[in-house]
Amino acid sequence: MIVVVTAGGPASELPDFSEWAGAAFIGVDAGTIVLLDHGIHPVAAVGDFDSVTDSEMKRIEALFPSLDRAASEKDETDTELALVKAMEFSPVQVIVTGVTGGRLDHYMSSLHAIYQIQQKFPDTEFMLVNRQNRIRFLSPGLHRIQPNEKYRFISFYPFAETVEEFSLTHFKYEVDNETIPFGSTRFISNELDREGIIEFSKGSCAMIESSDAENALKQSN
């Protein structure tokens, strides 16, 4: 099962939800209204709902009469709570949307929350997706990736620690047994025209697949 977690980020940042037809959708705070406005009936709504109006809250409560609203003052963010909820569905993949654009602190907290839960559930793939990009965290080992017309540019960043013995095969710019120190920006904007192989022995690597803004707009229309 695929679970799509949707927060209330700017509409201009949202991907095409039809890409995940048949998935289970979870609304995060105002993201619940985003889903309803797109004709999607979420399986759950999570958060303190401090970003919705009274009329929007009534729409949410009509769908979830037993809704358990989180406290406004809490240690976890709404997105973290939604990620925990997503795992109740035993997903093979969790997509997180609606967390880019707007406040950068919300984006960074979501990115770190995805990293943390990916470490806890290595058999589930977690991915942050917006209209133009998708981000996932790779663990040590060998990974195969297929070229995707929408996401032409592929970049790699060490996340939290140095990545060691990093190799790229069948990419436009191949590397062999490299070390990527934390803070490095060397491995950006690579490209792929056939199945590529990514391999490293230690660390956590953030892989960002991106499209130019013009291409992203065409893909969404």
Coordinates of C-alpha atoms in Angstrom, one line a residue:
M1 CA 0.0 0.0 0.0
I2 CA 1.0 3.6 -0.7
V3 CA 0.1 6.2 1.9
V4 CA 0.2 9.9 0.9
V5 CA 0.6 12.4 3.8
T6 CA -0.6 15.8 2.8
A7 CA 0.0 19.0 4.7
G8 CA -1.4 22.5 3.9
G9 CA 1.4 24.0 2.0
P10 CA 0.9 26.4 -0.9
A11 CA -1.2 25.1 -3.8
S12 CA 1.6 26.0 -6.2
E13 CA 3.9 23.4 -4.6
L14 CA 1.4 20.5 -4.7
P15 CA 2.0 17.6 -7.1
D16 CA -0.6 15.8 -9.2
F17 CA -2.4 13.6 -6.7
S18 CA -3.7 11.4 -9.5
E19 CA -0.2 9.9 -9.7
W20 CA -1.2 7.9 -6.6
A21 CA -4.6 6.7 -7.6
G22 CA -5.7 4.0 -5.1
A23 CA -3.4 5.2 -2.4
A24 CA -4.6 5.9 1.2
F25 CA -4.4 9.7 1.9
I26 CA -3.9 11.2 5.3
G27 CA -4.6 14.9 5.9
V28 CA -2.3 16.9 8.1
D29 CA -4.1 19.9 9.7
A30 CA -5.2 22.2 6.8
G31 CA -4.0 19.5 4.4
T32 CA -7.2 17.7 5.1
I33 CA -9.1 20.5 3.4
V34 CA -6.6 20.5 0.5
L35 CA -7.5 16.8 -0.1
L36 CA -11.3 17.4 0.2
D37 CA -11.1 20.3 -2.2
H38 CA -9.3 17.9 -4.7
G39 CA -12.2 15.4 -4.3
I40 CA -10.1 13.0 -2.1
H41 CA -11.6 11.4 0.9
P42 CA -8.7 10.9 3.4
V43 CA -8.6 7.8 5.6
A44 CA -7.4 9.9 8.5
A45 CA -6.9 13.5 9.6
V46 CA -4.1 14.4 12.0
G47 CA -3.0 17.5 13.9
D48 CA -4.0 20.3 16.2
F49 CA -5.9 22.0 13.3
D50 CA -4.8 25.5 14.3
S51 CA -4.5 26.4 10.6
V52 CA -8.2 25.8 9.7
T53 CA -11.2 28.1 10.0
D54 CA -14.3 27.2 12.0
S55 CA -16.2 26.2 8.9
E56 CA -13.3 24.0 7.7
M57 CA -13.2 22.3 11.0
K58 CA -16.8 21.5 10.7
R59 CA -16.1 19.8 7.4
I60 CA -13.4 17.7 8.9
E61 CA -15.4 16.8 12.0
A62 CA -18.3 15.7 9.7
L63 CA -16.0 13.1 8.2
F64 CA -14.3 12.1 11.4
P65 CA -16.8 12.5 14.3
S66 CA -14.4 10.9 16.7
L67 CA -11.5 13.0 15.7
D68 CA -8.8 13.2 18.3
R69 CA -7.2 16.6 18.0
A70 CA -3.6 16.9 19.1
A71 CA -2.7 19.5 21.7
S72 CA -1.4 22.8 20.3
E73 CA 1.6 22.6 22.7
K74 CA 3.4 19.3 22.0
D75 CA 6.8 17.9 21.3
E76 CA 5.9 16.4 17.9
T77 CA 5.0 18.3 14.8
D78 CA 1.7 17.5 13.0
T79 CA 3.7 15.9 10.2
E80 CA 5.5 13.6 12.7
L81 CA 2.2 12.5 14.1
A82 CA 0.9 11.9 10.6
L83 CA 4.0 9.7 9.7
V84 CA 3.4 7.6 12.8
K85 CA -0.3 7.3 11.7
A86 CA 0.8 6.3 8.2
M87 CA 2.7 3.3 9.6
E88 CA -0.5 1.8 11.0
F89 CA -1.4 0.9 7.3
S90 CA 1.8 -1.1 6.9
P91 CA 2.8 0.8 3.7
V92 CA 5.5 -0.1 1.3
Q93 CA 5.8 3.6 0.4
V94 CA 4.9 6.9 2.2
I95 CA 4.7 10.1 0.1
V96 CA 4.8 13.4 2.0
T97 CA 3.4 16.4 0.2
G98 CA 2.4 20.0 1.1
V99 CA 5.4 20.7 3.3
T100 CA 7.5 22.8 0.9
G101 CA 7.0 26.5 0.2
G102 CA 6.0 28.9 2.9
R103 CA 7.9 28.6 6.2
L104 CA 11.3 27.1 5.9
D105 CA 11.3 25.9 9.5
H106 CA 8.3 23.7 8.7
Y107 CA 10.0 22.3 5.6
M108 CA 13.2 21.5 7.6
S109 CA 11.3 19.9 10.4
S110 CA 9.5 17.7 7.9
L111 CA 12.7 16.7 6.1
H112 CA 14.3 15.7 9.4
A113 CA 11.1 13.8 10.5
I114 CA 11.2 11.8 7.3
Y115 CA 14.9 11.1 7.8
Q116 CA 14.3 9.8 11.3
I117 CA 11.3 7.6 10.4
Q118 CA 13.2 6.2 7.4
Q119 CA 15.9 5.1 9.8
K120 CA 13.3 3.4 12.0
F121 CA 11.5 1.7 9.2
P122 CA 14.2 0.8 6.6
D123 CA 11.9 -1.5 4.6
T124 CA 9.4 1.3 3.8
E125 CA 10.4 4.0 1.3
F126 CA 9.7 7.5 2.4
M127 CA 9.7 10.3 -0.1
L128 CA 9.0 14.1 0.0
V129 CA 7.4 15.2 -3.2
N130 CA 6.3 18.6 -4.6
R131 CA 5.5 19.8 -8.1
Q132 CA 9.1 20.0 -9.1
N133 CA 11.1 17.7 -6.9
R134 CA 11.2 14.5 -4.9
I135 CA 13.6 13.7 -2.1
R136 CA 14.4 10.4 -0.5
F137 CA 17.1 9.0 1.8
L138 CA 19.3 6.1 0.7
S139 CA 20.9 3.7 3.2
P140 CA 24.3 2.0 2.6
G141 CA 24.2 -0.7 -0.1
L142 CA 23.3 -0.9 -3.7
H143 CA 20.4 1.0 -5.3
R144 CA 19.1 0.9 -8.8
I145 CA 17.2 3.9 -10.2
Q146 CA 15.3 4.2 -13.5
P147 CA 15.5 7.4 -15.7
N148 CA 12.4 9.5 -15.3
E149 CA 11.5 12.1 -17.9
K150 CA 9.9 14.4 -15.3
Y151 CA 12.9 14.3 -13.0
R152 CA 15.9 14.9 -15.2
F153 CA 18.4 16.2 -12.7
I154 CA 19.6 14.0 -9.9
S155 CA 21.7 15.3 -6.9
F156 CA 23.3 13.6 -3.9
Y157 CA 24.0 15.1 -0.5
P158 CA 25.3 13.5 2.7
F159 CA 22.7 13.9 5.4
A160 CA 23.9 14.1 9.0
E161 CA 27.2 12.3 8.3
T162 CA 29.9 11.6 5.7
V163 CA 29.0 9.2 2.9
E164 CA 31.9 6.7 2.2
E165 CA 32.9 4.6 -0.8
F166 CA 30.3 6.3 -3.0
S167 CA 30.0 5.2 -6.6
L168 CA 27.7 6.1 -9.6
T169 CA 27.4 3.8 -12.6
H170 CA 25.6 4.6 -15.9
F171 CA 25.2 8.2 -14.9
K172 CA 26.4 11.1 -17.1
Y173 CA 29.0 11.8 -14.5
E174 CA 30.3 8.6 -13.1
V175 CA 32.3 8.3 -9.9
D176 CA 34.0 5.4 -8.1
N177 CA 34.7 5.0 -4.5
E178 CA 34.4 8.6 -3.5
T179 CA 33.9 10.2 -0.1
I180 CA 31.3 12.9 0.3
P181 CA 31.9 15.0 3.4
F182 CA 29.0 16.6 5.1
G183 CA 28.4 20.0 3.6
S184 CA 29.7 19.0 0.1
T185 CA 27.8 20.3 -3.0
R186 CA 30.0 18.5 -5.5
F187 CA 27.4 15.9 -6.5
I188 CA 24.6 18.0 -7.9
S189 CA 22.7 18.0 -11.3
N190 CA 23.8 14.6 -12.6
E191 CA 21.7 13.0 -15.3
L192 CA 20.6 9.5 -16.3
D193 CA 19.4 8.0 -19.6
R194 CA 19.3 4.3 -18.5
E195 CA 19.2 2.3 -15.3
G196 CA 21.7 3.8 -12.9
I197 CA 23.5 2.2 -10.0
I198 CA 24.2 4.0 -6.8
E199 CA 26.4 2.3 -4.2
F200 CA 28.0 3.3 -0.9
S201 CA 29.2 1.6 2.2
K202 CA 28.6 4.1 5.1
G203 CA 26.5 7.1 5.9
S204 CA 23.1 8.4 4.8
C205 CA 22.6 10.0 1.4
A206 CA 19.8 12.3 0.4
M207 CA 18.9 11.9 -3.3
I208 CA 17.0 14.8 -4.9
E209 CA 15.4 14.3 -8.3
S210 CA 14.4 17.6 -9.9
S211 CA 12.9 19.1 -13.1
D212 CA 13.2 22.6 -14.5
A213 CA 10.2 24.8 -13.5
E214 CA 9.0 24.9 -17.1
N215 CA 9.0 21.2 -17.5
A216 CA 7.3 20.7 -14.1
L217 CA 4.5 23.0 -15.3
K218 CA 4.1 21.0 -18.5
Q219 CA 3.9 17.7 -16.6
S220 CA 1.2 19.0 -14.3
N221 CA -1.0 20.2 -17.1

